[in-house]
PDB file of C-alpha atoms in Angstrom:
ATOM      1  CA  UNK A1468      81.787 153.666  73.999  1.00  0.00           C
ATOM      2  CA  UNK A1469      80.388 150.277  74.921  1.00  0.00           C
ATOM      3  CA  UNK A1470      82.383 147.028  75.071  1.00  0.00           C
ATOM      4  CA  UNK A1471      80.913 143.527  75.281  1.00  0.00           C
ATOM      5  CA  UNK A1472      83.023 140.405  75.798  1.00  0.00           C
ATOM      6  CA  UNK A1473      81.522 136.907  75.890  1.00  0.00           C
ATOM      7  CA  UNK A1474      83.278 133.583  76.432  1.00  0.00           C
ATOM      8  CA  UNK A1475      81.725 130.114  76.358  1.00  0.00           C
ATOM      9  CA  UNK A1476      83.351 126.811  77.370  1.00  0.00           C
ATOM     10  CA  UNK A1477      81.506 123.509  77.019  1.00  0.00           C
ATOM     11  CA  UNK A1478      82.493 119.887  77.541  1.00  0.00           C
ATOM     12  CA  UNK A1479      80.511 116.855  76.404  1.00  0.00           C
ATOM     13  CA  UNK A1480      80.971 113.209  77.411  1.00  0.00           C
ATOM     14  CA  UNK A1481      78.765 110.884  75.368  1.00  0.00           C
ATOM     15  CA  UNK A1482      77.950 107.858  77.516  1.00  0.00           C
ATOM     16  CA  UNK A1483      76.693 105.533  74.755  1.00  0.00           C
ATOM     17  CA  UNK A1484      78.179 106.776  71.465  1.00  0.00           C
ATOM     18  CA  UNK A1485      81.570 105.471  70.353  1.00  0.00           C
ATOM     19  CA  UNK A1486      83.938 107.611  68.317  1.00  0.00           C
ATOM     20  CA  UNK A1487      84.861 106.003  65.024  1.00  0.00           C
ATOM     21  CA  UNK A1488      84.366 102.256  64.977  1.00  0.00           C
ATOM     22  CA  UNK A1489      81.908 100.468  67.314  1.00  0.00           C
ATOM     23  CA  UNK A1490      83.604  99.309  70.487  1.00  0.00           C
ATOM     24  CA  UNK A1491      86.141 102.175  70.395  1.00  0.00           C
ATOM     25  CA  UNK A1492      86.507 105.041  72.841  1.00  0.00           C
ATOM     26  CA  UNK A1493      83.350 106.947  73.726  1.00  0.00           C
ATOM     27  CA  UNK A1494      82.867 110.322  72.046  1.00  0.00           C
ATOM     28  CA  UNK A1495      84.176 113.447  73.786  1.00  0.00           C
ATOM     29  CA  UNK A1496      83.919 117.032  72.652  1.00  0.00           C
ATOM     30  CA  UNK A1497      85.090 120.447  73.883  1.00  0.00           C
ATOM     31  CA  UNK A1498      83.796 123.775  72.559  1.00  0.00           C
ATOM     32  CA  UNK A1499      85.459 127.151  73.105  1.00  0.00           C
ATOM     33  CA  UNK A1500      83.847 130.321  71.770  1.00  0.00           C
ATOM     34  CA  UNK A1501      84.172 134.034  72.284  1.00  0.00           C
ATOM     35  CA  UNK A1502      83.078 137.351  70.898  1.00  0.00           C
ATOM     36  CA  UNK A1503      84.049 140.977  71.313  1.00  0.00           C
ATOM     37  CA  UNK A1504      81.853 143.886  70.264  1.00  0.00           C
ATOM     38  CA  UNK A1505      82.781 147.568  70.441  1.00  0.00           C
ATOM     39  CA  UNK A1506      80.125 150.153  69.657  1.00  0.00           C
ATOM     40  CA  UNK A1507      79.527 153.851  69.896  1.00  0.00           C
ATOM     41  CA  UNK A1508      76.340 155.847  69.649  1.00  0.00           C
ATOM     42  CA  UNK A1509      76.425 158.738  67.201  1.00  0.00           C
ATOM     43  CA  UNK A1510      73.472 160.908  68.072  1.00  0.00           C
ATOM     44  CA  UNK A1511      70.032 159.649  69.062  1.00  0.00           C
ATOM     45  CA  UNK A1512      69.561 157.162  66.190  1.00  0.00           C
ATOM     46  CA  UNK A1513      72.930 155.994  64.847  1.00  0.00           C
ATOM     47  CA  UNK A1514      75.288 153.377  66.307  1.00  0.00           C
ATOM     48  CA  UNK A1515      78.516 152.166  64.689  1.00  0.00           C
ATOM     49  CA  UNK A1516      80.141 148.912  65.717  1.00  0.00           C
ATOM     50  CA  UNK A1517      82.939 146.424  65.157  1.00  0.00           C
ATOM     51  CA  UNK A1518      82.512 142.803  66.192  1.00  0.00           C
ATOM     52  CA  UNK A1519      84.588 139.649  66.028  1.00  0.00           C
ATOM     53  CA  UNK A1520      83.523 136.104  66.897  1.00  0.00           C
ATOM     54  CA  UNK A1521      85.625 132.943  67.188  1.00  0.00           C
ATOM     55  CA  UNK A1522      84.702 129.320  67.823  1.00  0.00           C
ATOM     56  CA  UNK A1523      86.640 126.061  67.970  1.00  0.00           C
ATOM     57  CA  UNK A1524      85.449 122.498  68.527  1.00  0.00           C
ATOM     58  CA  UNK A1525      87.828 119.670  69.455  1.00  0.00           C
ATOM     59  CA  UNK A1526      86.619 116.087  69.478  1.00  0.00           C
ATOM     60  CA  UNK A1527      87.845 112.531  69.221  1.00  0.00           C
ATOM     61  CA  UNK A1528      85.377 112.226  66.294  1.00  0.00           C
ATOM     62  CA  UNK A1529      87.426 113.756  63.450  1.00  0.00           C
ATOM     63  CA  UNK A1530      84.490 115.004  61.332  1.00  0.00           C
ATOM     64  CA  UNK A1531      83.209 117.091  64.254  1.00  0.00           C
ATOM     65  CA  UNK A1532      86.293 119.326  64.591  1.00  0.00           C
ATOM     66  CA  UNK A1533      86.330 122.862  63.204  1.00  0.00           C
ATOM     67  CA  UNK A1534      87.504 126.431  63.772  1.00  0.00           C
ATOM     68  CA  UNK A1535      85.702 129.521  62.505  1.00  0.00           C
ATOM     69  CA  UNK A1536      86.201 133.290  62.834  1.00  0.00           C
ATOM     70  CA  UNK A1537      83.847 136.069  61.744  1.00  0.00           C
ATOM     71  CA  UNK A1538      84.574 139.813  61.653  1.00  0.00           C
ATOM     72  CA  UNK A1539      81.980 142.551  61.119  1.00  0.00           C
ATOM     73  CA  UNK A1540      81.865 146.325  60.791  1.00  0.00           C
ATOM     74  CA  UNK A1541      78.552 148.086  60.574  1.00  0.00           C
ATOM     75  CA  UNK A1542      76.130 150.833  61.414  1.00  0.00           C
ATOM     76  CA  UNK A1543      72.662 150.635  62.910  1.00  0.00           C
ATOM     77  CA  UNK A1544      69.879 153.169  62.494  1.00  0.00           C
ATOM     78  CA  UNK A1545      66.823 153.224  64.762  1.00  0.00           C
ATOM     79  CA  UNK A1546      63.591 154.754  63.551  1.00  0.00           C
TER      80      UNK A1546
END
């Protein structure tokens, strides 16, 4: 069995771009993302896996905010 966990945190401060109307607060944004993958080799050529990914963006610019999740099951064959 093989397990992979990744986490990403990012913060942005925009020094010249206002959020919303001109003259308002400057834009700020925070991103949080992570993924988990579990896989197992079945013989010399086959690998089966399950993977999930998640990402969220928070911002004081409303149109920039989102949350997404993706889930996958699969098999890989090497030749």
